[in-house]
PDB file of C-alpha atoms in Angstrom:
ATOM      1  CA  UNK T   1     116.209 109.154  25.394  1.00 69.00           C
ATOM      2  CA  UNK T   2     118.402 107.211  22.981  1.00 80.00           C
ATOM      3  CA  UNK T   3     121.572 109.091  22.111  1.00 90.00           C
ATOM      4  CA  UNK T   4     123.220 109.078  18.709  1.00 94.00           C
ATOM      5  CA  UNK T   5     126.527 107.476  19.749  1.00 96.00           C
ATOM      6  CA  UNK T   6     127.422 104.751  22.219  1.00 95.00           C
ATOM      7  CA  UNK T   7     130.996 105.787  23.112  1.00 96.00           C
ATOM      8  CA  UNK T   8     132.478 109.269  22.844  1.00 97.00           C
ATOM      9  CA  UNK T   9     136.114 110.155  23.401  1.00 98.00           C
ATOM     10  CA  UNK T  10     137.316 113.588  24.582  1.00 98.00           C
ATOM     11  CA  UNK T  11     140.987 114.492  24.089  1.00 98.00           C
ATOM     12  CA  UNK T  12     142.580 117.485  25.799  1.00 95.00           C
ATOM     13  CA  UNK T  13     145.196 119.922  24.611  1.00 90.00           C
ATOM     14  CA  UNK T  14     148.783 119.639  25.782  1.00 84.00           C
ATOM     15  CA  UNK T  15     151.321 120.121  22.983  1.00 82.00           C
ATOM     16  CA  UNK T  16     153.617 117.135  22.546  1.00 82.00           C
ATOM     17  CA  UNK T  17     152.074 115.715  25.729  1.00 87.00           C
ATOM     18  CA  UNK T  18     149.136 114.950  23.458  1.00 85.00           C
ATOM     19  CA  UNK T  19     151.095 111.884  22.282  1.00 91.00           C
ATOM     20  CA  UNK T  20     149.721 110.395  25.499  1.00 94.00           C
ATOM     21  CA  UNK T  21     146.386 110.274  23.650  1.00 96.00           C
ATOM     22  CA  UNK T  22     147.836 107.805  21.167  1.00 96.00           C
ATOM     23  CA  UNK T  23     149.066 105.625  24.023  1.00 97.00           C
ATOM     24  CA  UNK T  24     145.641 105.764  25.661  1.00 97.00           C
ATOM     25  CA  UNK T  25     143.999 104.775  22.381  1.00 98.00           C
ATOM     26  CA  UNK T  26     146.239 101.716  22.208  1.00 97.00           C
ATOM     27  CA  UNK T  27     145.105 100.633  25.678  1.00 97.00           C
ATOM     28  CA  UNK T  28     141.477 101.229  24.697  1.00 96.00           C
ATOM     29  CA  UNK T  29     141.860  99.074  21.576  1.00 96.00           C
ATOM     30  CA  UNK T  30     143.398  96.278  23.649  1.00 95.00           C
ATOM     31  CA  UNK T  31     140.262  96.387  25.795  1.00 93.00           C
ATOM     32  CA  UNK T  32     137.996  96.254  22.761  1.00 92.00           C
ATOM     33  CA  UNK T  33     136.911  99.890  23.151  1.00 94.00           C
ATOM     34  CA  UNK T  34     136.709 102.100  20.072  1.00 94.00           C
ATOM     35  CA  UNK T  35     135.082 105.551  20.029  1.00 97.00           C
ATOM     36  CA  UNK T  36     132.111 106.286  17.804  1.00 97.00           C
ATOM     37  CA  UNK T  37     132.878 110.019  17.900  1.00 98.00           C
ATOM     38  CA  UNK T  38     135.849 112.111  19.079  1.00 98.00           C
ATOM     39  CA  UNK T  39     135.992 115.626  20.508  1.00 98.00           C
ATOM     40  CA  UNK T  40     139.417 117.271  20.572  1.00 97.00           C
ATOM     41  CA  UNK T  41     141.165 120.504  21.412  1.00 96.00           C
ATOM     42  CA  UNK T  42     144.643 121.429  20.131  1.00 92.00           C
ATOM     43  CA  UNK T  43     146.873 118.336  20.492  1.00 92.00           C
ATOM     44  CA  UNK T  44     143.713 116.325  21.096  1.00 96.00           C
ATOM     45  CA  UNK T  45     142.291 117.523  17.784  1.00 96.00           C
ATOM     46  CA  UNK T  46     145.520 116.495  16.037  1.00 94.00           C
ATOM     47  CA  UNK T  47     145.530 113.032  17.614  1.00 96.00           C
ATOM     48  CA  UNK T  48     141.810 112.667  16.925  1.00 97.00           C
ATOM     49  CA  UNK T  49     142.184 113.583  13.256  1.00 97.00           C
ATOM     50  CA  UNK T  50     145.079 111.181  12.713  1.00 96.00           C
ATOM     51  CA  UNK T  51     143.262 108.341  14.467  1.00 97.00           C
ATOM     52  CA  UNK T  52     139.927 108.923  12.762  1.00 97.00           C
ATOM     53  CA  UNK T  53     141.693 108.911   9.390  1.00 96.00           C
ATOM     54  CA  UNK T  54     142.851 105.337  10.010  1.00 96.00           C
ATOM     55  CA  UNK T  55     146.292 105.700  11.594  1.00 96.00           C
ATOM     56  CA  UNK T  56     146.860 103.199  14.396  1.00 97.00           C
ATOM     57  CA  UNK T  57     148.115 104.475  17.775  1.00 97.00           C
ATOM     58  CA  UNK T  58     151.596 103.111  17.008  1.00 97.00           C
ATOM     59  CA  UNK T  59     151.567 104.751  13.575  1.00 96.00           C
ATOM     60  CA  UNK T  60     150.699 108.092  15.163  1.00 94.00           C
ATOM     61  CA  UNK T  61     153.670 107.727  17.469  1.00 94.00           C
ATOM     62  CA  UNK T  62     155.986 106.899  14.573  1.00 93.00           C
ATOM     63  CA  UNK T  63     154.827 109.971  12.626  1.00 89.00           C
ATOM     64  CA  UNK T  64     156.313 112.214  15.314  1.00 86.00           C
ATOM     65  CA  UNK T  65     159.504 110.274  16.036  1.00 84.00           C
ATOM     66  CA  UNK T  66     162.705 111.770  14.625  1.00 71.00           C
ATOM     67  CA  UNK T  67     160.836 115.037  14.099  1.00 64.00           C
ATOM     68  CA  UNK T  68     161.886 118.407  15.450  1.00 60.00           C
ATOM     69  CA  UNK T  69     159.879 121.537  16.226  1.00 50.00           C
ATOM     70  CA  UNK T  70     161.533 123.269  13.271  1.00 53.00           C
ATOM     71  CA  UNK T  71     160.179 120.606  10.904  1.00 50.00           C
ATOM     72  CA  UNK T  72     156.686 121.941  11.503  1.00 47.00           C
ATOM     73  CA  UNK T  73     157.130 125.714  11.664  1.00 44.00           C
ATOM     74  CA  UNK T  74     159.031 128.595  10.173  1.00 44.00           C
ATOM     75  CA  UNK T  75     160.144 131.766  11.932  1.00 44.00           C
ATOM     76  CA  UNK T  76     158.497 134.943  10.683  1.00 44.00           C
ATOM     77  CA  UNK T  77     159.030 138.614  11.453  1.00 42.00           C
ATOM     78  CA  UNK T  78     156.965 139.041  14.644  1.00 50.00           C
ATOM     79  CA  UNK T  79     153.641 140.670  13.890  1.00 53.00           C
ATOM     80  CA  UNK T  80     150.844 138.429  15.115  1.00 49.00           C
ATOM     81  CA  UNK T  81     153.001 135.420  16.064  1.00 49.00           C
ATOM     82  CA  UNK T  82     156.601 134.208  16.134  1.00 54.00           C
ATOM     83  CA  UNK T  83     156.088 131.203  13.873  1.00 57.00           C
ATOM     84  CA  UNK T  84     154.013 130.318  10.821  1.00 62.00           C
ATOM     85  CA  UNK T  85     152.492 126.831  10.835  1.00 66.00           C
ATOM     86  CA  UNK T  86     152.577 125.993   7.121  1.00 72.00           C
ATOM     87  CA  UNK T  87     154.824 122.983   7.790  1.00 71.00           C
ATOM     88  CA  UNK T  88     152.381 121.479  10.249  1.00 79.00           C
ATOM     89  CA  UNK T  89     149.437 122.141   7.965  1.00 84.00           C
ATOM     90  CA  UNK T  90     151.223 120.164   5.241  1.00 84.00           C
ATOM     91  CA  UNK T  91     151.977 117.388   7.756  1.00 84.00           C
ATOM     92  CA  UNK T  92     148.265 117.069   8.492  1.00 89.00           C
ATOM     93  CA  UNK T  93     147.307 117.115   4.822  1.00 90.00           C
ATOM     94  CA  UNK T  94     149.862 114.378   4.053  1.00 88.00           C
ATOM     95  CA  UNK T  95     148.949 112.093   6.963  1.00 90.00           C
ATOM     96  CA  UNK T  96     145.205 112.532   7.361  1.00 93.00           C
ATOM     97  CA  UNK T  97     144.170 112.088   3.753  1.00 90.00           C
ATOM     98  CA  UNK T  98     140.769 113.726   4.127  1.00 95.00           C
ATOM     99  CA  UNK T  99     140.149 117.311   3.096  1.00 95.00           C
ATOM    100  CA  UNK T 100     137.143 118.070   5.288  1.00 97.00           C
ATOM    101  CA  UNK T 101     136.154 117.218   8.853  1.00 97.00           C
ATOM    102  CA  UNK T 102     132.850 115.767   7.716  1.00 97.00           C
ATOM    103  CA  UNK T 103     134.670 113.250   5.499  1.00 97.00           C
ATOM    104  CA  UNK T 104     136.392 111.439   8.388  1.00 97.00           C
ATOM    105  CA  UNK T 105     135.293 107.833   9.088  1.00 97.00           C
ATOM    106  CA  UNK T 106     134.958 108.619  12.811  1.00 98.00           C
ATOM    107  CA  UNK T 107     133.203 111.974  13.364  1.00 98.00           C
ATOM    108  CA  UNK T 108     135.523 114.598  14.889  1.00 98.00           C
ATOM    109  CA  UNK T 109     134.454 117.732  16.762  1.00 98.00           C
ATOM    110  CA  UNK T 110     137.160 120.386  17.013  1.00 98.00           C
ATOM    111  CA  UNK T 111     137.188 123.277  19.470  1.00 98.00           C
ATOM    112  CA  UNK T 112     138.945 126.537  18.576  1.00 97.00           C
ATOM    113  CA  UNK T 113     138.807 130.112  19.871  1.00 96.00           C
ATOM    114  CA  UNK T 114     137.513 132.947  17.711  1.00 97.00           C
ATOM    115  CA  UNK T 115     140.030 135.675  18.526  1.00 94.00           C
ATOM    116  CA  UNK T 116     137.945 138.425  16.932  1.00 95.00           C
ATOM    117  CA  UNK T 117     134.750 137.652  18.841  1.00 97.00           C
ATOM    118  CA  UNK T 118     136.330 136.235  21.999  1.00 95.00           C
ATOM    119  CA  UNK T 119     134.317 133.026  22.013  1.00 96.00           C
ATOM    120  CA  UNK T 120     134.717 129.271  21.829  1.00 96.00           C
ATOM    121  CA  UNK T 121     133.650 127.695  18.530  1.00 98.00           C
ATOM    122  CA  UNK T 122     132.893 124.032  17.841  1.00 98.00           C
ATOM    123  CA  UNK T 123     133.622 122.816  14.316  1.00 98.00           C
ATOM    124  CA  UNK T 124     132.110 119.651  12.846  1.00 98.00           C
ATOM    125  CA  UNK T 125     132.691 120.460   9.178  1.00 97.00           C
ATOM    126  CA  UNK T 126     135.031 122.488   7.003  1.00 97.00           C
ATOM    127  CA  UNK T 127     138.676 122.321   5.922  1.00 96.00           C
ATOM    128  CA  UNK T 128     140.234 119.762   8.243  1.00 97.00           C
ATOM    129  CA  UNK T 129     143.881 120.867   8.256  1.00 94.00           C
ATOM    130  CA  UNK T 130     142.935 124.523   8.648  1.00 94.00           C
ATOM    131  CA  UNK T 131     140.511 123.927  11.527  1.00 97.00           C
ATOM    132  CA  UNK T 132     142.755 121.502  13.426  1.00 96.00           C
ATOM    133  CA  UNK T 133     145.680 123.905  13.065  1.00 92.00           C
ATOM    134  CA  UNK T 134     143.514 126.755  14.369  1.00 94.00           C
ATOM    135  CA  UNK T 135     142.633 124.649  17.416  1.00 95.00           C
ATOM    136  CA  UNK T 136     146.349 124.119  18.142  1.00 90.00           C
ATOM    137  CA  UNK T 137     147.467 127.699  17.453  1.00 88.00           C
ATOM    138  CA  UNK T 138     148.998 128.948  20.712  1.00 83.00           C
ATOM    139  CA  UNK T 139     148.686 132.762  20.800  1.00 81.00           C
ATOM    140  CA  UNK T 140     151.911 134.774  20.422  1.00 72.00           C
ATOM    141  CA  UNK T 141     153.874 131.616  19.565  1.00 76.00           C
ATOM    142  CA  UNK T 142     151.951 130.944  16.332  1.00 82.00           C
ATOM    143  CA  UNK T 143     150.316 133.240  13.808  1.00 83.00           C
ATOM    144  CA  UNK T 144     146.494 133.036  14.144  1.00 89.00           C
ATOM    145  CA  UNK T 145     144.681 130.970  11.520  1.00 91.00           C
ATOM    146  CA  UNK T 146     142.134 132.808   9.389  1.00 93.00           C
ATOM    147  CA  UNK T 147     138.852 131.039   8.637  1.00 95.00           C
ATOM    148  CA  UNK T 148     136.103 132.873   6.757  1.00 94.00           C
ATOM    149  CA  UNK T 149     137.909 136.183   7.330  1.00 95.00           C
ATOM    150  CA  UNK T 150     138.030 135.706  11.122  1.00 96.00           C
ATOM    151  CA  UNK T 151     141.107 134.838  13.194  1.00 95.00           C
ATOM    152  CA  UNK T 152     141.244 131.696  15.324  1.00 95.00           C
ATOM    153  CA  UNK T 153     143.657 130.485  18.012  1.00 93.00           C
ATOM    154  CA  UNK T 154     144.048 127.673  20.541  1.00 93.00           C
ATOM    155  CA  UNK T 155     140.758 126.123  21.616  1.00 94.00           C
ATOM    156  CA  UNK T 156     142.199 125.540  25.071  1.00 91.00           C
ATOM    157  CA  UNK T 157     141.741 129.180  26.015  1.00 90.00           C
ATOM    158  CA  UNK T 158     138.074 128.476  26.775  1.00 93.00           C
ATOM    159  CA  UNK T 159     137.860 124.674  26.639  1.00 94.00           C
ATOM    160  CA  UNK T 160     141.037 122.648  26.941  1.00 93.00           C
ATOM    161  CA  UNK T 161     139.168 119.425  27.758  1.00 95.00           C
ATOM    162  CA  UNK T 162     136.174 119.291  25.369  1.00 97.00           C
ATOM    163  CA  UNK T 163     133.920 116.771  27.096  1.00 98.00           C
ATOM    164  CA  UNK T 164     130.755 118.873  27.126  1.00 97.00           C
ATOM    165  CA  UNK T 165     130.246 118.747  23.310  1.00 97.00           C
ATOM    166  CA  UNK T 166     129.694 114.982  23.721  1.00 98.00           C
ATOM    167  CA  UNK T 167     127.309 115.175  26.678  1.00 96.00           C
ATOM    168  CA  UNK T 168     124.058 115.078  24.717  1.00 96.00           C
ATOM    169  CA  UNK T 169     125.393 112.846  21.948  1.00 97.00           C
ATOM    170  CA  UNK T 170     126.856 109.820  23.764  1.00 96.00           C
ATOM    171  CA  UNK T 171     125.733 107.149  26.194  1.00 95.00           C
ATOM    172  CA  UNK T 172     129.234 106.951  27.681  1.00 95.00           C
ATOM    173  CA  UNK T 173     132.253 109.258  27.547  1.00 96.00           C
ATOM    174  CA  UNK T 174     135.929 108.458  27.984  1.00 97.00           C
ATOM    175  CA  UNK T 175     138.104 111.495  28.643  1.00 97.00           C
ATOM    176  CA  UNK T 176     141.894 111.622  28.316  1.00 97.00           C
ATOM    177  CA  UNK T 177     143.414 114.661  29.998  1.00 94.00           C
ATOM    178  CA  UNK T 178     147.071 115.200  29.096  1.00 89.00           C
ATOM    179  CA  UNK T 179     147.208 118.515  31.001  1.00 80.00           C
ATOM    180  CA  UNK T 180     146.065 117.706  34.554  1.00 66.00           C
ATOM    181  CA  UNK T 181     146.453 120.290  37.301  1.00 56.00           C
ATOM    182  CA  UNK T 182     149.799 119.519  38.956  1.00 53.00           C
ATOM    183  CA  UNK T 183     152.612 121.757  40.170  1.00 54.00           C
ATOM    184  CA  UNK T 184     155.765 121.227  38.160  1.00 60.00           C
ATOM    185  CA  UNK T 185     159.111 123.013  38.024  1.00 62.00           C
ATOM    186  CA  UNK T 186     159.695 125.654  35.390  1.00 59.00           C
ATOM    187  CA  UNK T 187     162.561 127.733  34.002  1.00 63.00           C
ATOM    188  CA  UNK T 188     162.806 131.454  34.686  1.00 71.00           C
ATOM    189  CA  UNK T 189     162.683 132.565  31.056  1.00 69.00           C
ATOM    190  CA  UNK T 190     160.045 134.285  28.936  1.00 63.00           C
ATOM    191  CA  UNK T 191     158.918 131.185  27.010  1.00 60.00           C
ATOM    192  CA  UNK T 192     158.677 128.990  30.107  1.00 64.00           C
ATOM    193  CA  UNK T 193     156.797 131.637  32.083  1.00 69.00           C
ATOM    194  CA  UNK T 194     154.355 132.224  29.215  1.00 64.00           C
ATOM    195  CA  UNK T 195     153.862 128.476  28.819  1.00 65.00           C
ATOM    196  CA  UNK T 196     153.215 128.021  32.535  1.00 67.00           C
ATOM    197  CA  UNK T 197     150.703 130.886  32.562  1.00 69.00           C
ATOM    198  CA  UNK T 198     148.802 129.323  29.664  1.00 65.00           C
ATOM    199  CA  UNK T 199     148.787 125.969  31.455  1.00 67.00           C
ATOM    200  CA  UNK T 200     147.148 127.442  34.542  1.00 69.00           C
ATOM    201  CA  UNK T 201     144.473 129.054  32.389  1.00 68.00           C
ATOM    202  CA  UNK T 202     143.901 125.891  30.356  1.00 65.00           C
ATOM    203  CA  UNK T 203     143.654 123.610  33.350  1.00 68.00           C
ATOM    204  CA  UNK T 204     141.251 125.867  35.231  1.00 70.00           C
ATOM    205  CA  UNK T 205     138.615 125.461  32.509  1.00 81.00           C
ATOM    206  CA  UNK T 206     138.737 121.648  32.613  1.00 86.00           C
ATOM    207  CA  UNK T 207     137.186 121.172  36.048  1.00 84.00           C
ATOM    208  CA  UNK T 208     133.515 121.017  35.043  1.00 90.00           C
ATOM    209  CA  UNK T 209     134.218 118.889  31.970  1.00 94.00           C
ATOM    210  CA  UNK T 210     136.081 116.299  34.032  1.00 93.00           C
ATOM    211  CA  UNK T 211     132.872 115.632  35.974  1.00 94.00           C
ATOM    212  CA  UNK T 212     131.100 114.617  32.754  1.00 96.00           C
ATOM    213  CA  UNK T 213     133.404 111.644  32.044  1.00 96.00           C
ATOM    214  CA  UNK T 214     132.237 108.104  32.729  1.00 94.00           C
ATOM    215  CA  UNK T 215     135.903 107.083  32.612  1.00 95.00           C
ATOM    216  CA  UNK T 216     138.539 109.758  33.259  1.00 95.00           C
ATOM    217  CA  UNK T 217     142.151 109.086  32.280  1.00 95.00           C
ATOM    218  CA  UNK T 218     144.584 111.700  33.591  1.00 92.00           C
ATOM    219  CA  UNK T 219     148.231 111.394  32.582  1.00 90.00           C
ATOM    220  CA  UNK T 220     149.907 113.348  35.371  1.00 81.00           C
ATOM    221  CA  UNK T 221     153.398 112.004  34.682  1.00 68.00           C
ATOM    222  CA  UNK T 222     153.711 113.863  31.355  1.00 68.00           C
ATOM    223  CA  UNK T 223     153.531 117.305  32.941  1.00 65.00           C
ATOM    224  CA  UNK T 224     157.284 117.242  33.501  1.00 67.00           C
ATOM    225  CA  UNK T 225     157.864 117.579  29.746  1.00 69.00           C
ATOM    226  CA  UNK T 226     157.874 120.794  27.753  1.00 64.00           C
ATOM    227  CA  UNK T 227     155.134 121.579  25.239  1.00 61.00           C
ATOM    228  CA  UNK T 228     157.326 121.135  22.157  1.00 63.00           C
ATOM    229  CA  UNK T 229     159.804 118.478  23.361  1.00 67.00           C
ATOM    230  CA  UNK T 230     159.592 115.914  20.569  1.00 74.00           C
ATOM    231  CA  UNK T 231     162.510 113.928  21.992  1.00 79.00           C
ATOM    232  CA  UNK T 232     160.154 112.397  24.569  1.00 85.00           C
ATOM    233  CA  UNK T 233     157.649 110.873  22.117  1.00 88.00           C
ATOM    234  CA  UNK T 234     158.207 107.237  23.182  1.00 92.00           C
ATOM    235  CA  UNK T 235     158.065 108.043  26.888  1.00 92.00           C
ATOM    236  CA  UNK T 236     154.916 110.161  26.624  1.00 92.00           C
ATOM    237  CA  UNK T 237     153.174 107.520  24.495  1.00 95.00           C
ATOM    238  CA  UNK T 238     154.030 104.826  27.056  1.00 95.00           C
ATOM    239  CA  UNK T 239     152.806 106.924  29.968  1.00 94.00           C
ATOM    240  CA  UNK T 240     149.502 107.537  28.198  1.00 95.00           C
ATOM    241  CA  UNK T 241     149.203 103.809  27.578  1.00 97.00           C
ATOM    242  CA  UNK T 242     149.925 102.881  31.204  1.00 96.00           C
ATOM    243  CA  UNK T 243     147.578 105.522  32.631  1.00 95.00           C
ATOM    244  CA  UNK T 244     144.743 104.349  30.385  1.00 96.00           C
ATOM    245  CA  UNK T 245     145.419 100.685  31.098  1.00 95.00           C
ATOM    246  CA  UNK T 246     145.186 101.348  34.835  1.00 93.00           C
ATOM    247  CA  UNK T 247     141.987 103.403  34.487  1.00 93.00           C
ATOM    248  CA  UNK T 248     140.361 100.715  32.348  1.00 93.00           C
ATOM    249  CA  UNK T 249     141.215  97.845  34.696  1.00 88.00           C
ATOM    250  CA  UNK T 250     138.251  98.684  36.905  1.00 77.00           C
ATOM    251  CA  UNK T 251     135.964  99.661  34.048  1.00 77.00           C
ATOM    252  CA  UNK T 252     132.387  98.744  34.835  1.00 68.00           C
ATOM    253  CA  UNK T 253     130.831 101.168  32.382  1.00 72.00           C
ATOM    254  CA  UNK T 254     131.926 100.383  28.845  1.00 74.00           C
ATOM    255  CA  UNK T 255     131.554  97.124  26.935  1.00 65.00           C
ATOM    256  CA  UNK T 256     134.853  95.349  26.366  1.00 61.00           C
ATOM    257  CA  UNK T 257     136.027  92.419  24.325  1.00 53.00           C
ATOM    258  CA  UNK T 258     135.386  88.980  25.798  1.00 39.00           C
TER     259      UNK T 258
END
């Protein structure tokens, strides 16, 4: 049966480690590979939206350089989250340039978690900045995003590596996992312990999706960096690029430039 798209790209969550996605996209472009559709969770949804809107991989990297966590959020009196994400929503609106998901030149599927119903939801249309922000909304850290009177949080809770949405749509799937299952050191404080606990949960739900990739790119080296460490943008981008370049060297699946 002929599928709708030739090449699909799945991008995992991972906080600032998601800058590895931009590096991987650069390596893919150098090999003449461009996705026809993108599926993203959290950081992967952010990278996917920026790329689909026409930003080059290097431009995506530059957007985050010289930025700080506080540039994107504001502290609020703790009720449903420590930080509001209005700053990041504005960042998306300014740098994506498309109001709705369905307007993007490259189709983007975004996975988020419906906190009220306790289920994973796949978005293909609707307010882009709102939906992407919902997908990246880490519980407790960020205030949940309300869409149609229901609260949404990080899509990684149920599906941190959204390969399966592409399974019946694409002939071939490239997956970039910026949160592979590795054991890294952590600090003995409340934020670090919470972050580590989320990582274990997120990574556990990637195992079946990894098997669906025709080409799997895992960027293990970025796991040493903290979720919101924007000082490591260049390094993370480069590690994503190198990991993808290595994975694509033996590519016998996807068409490449001559």
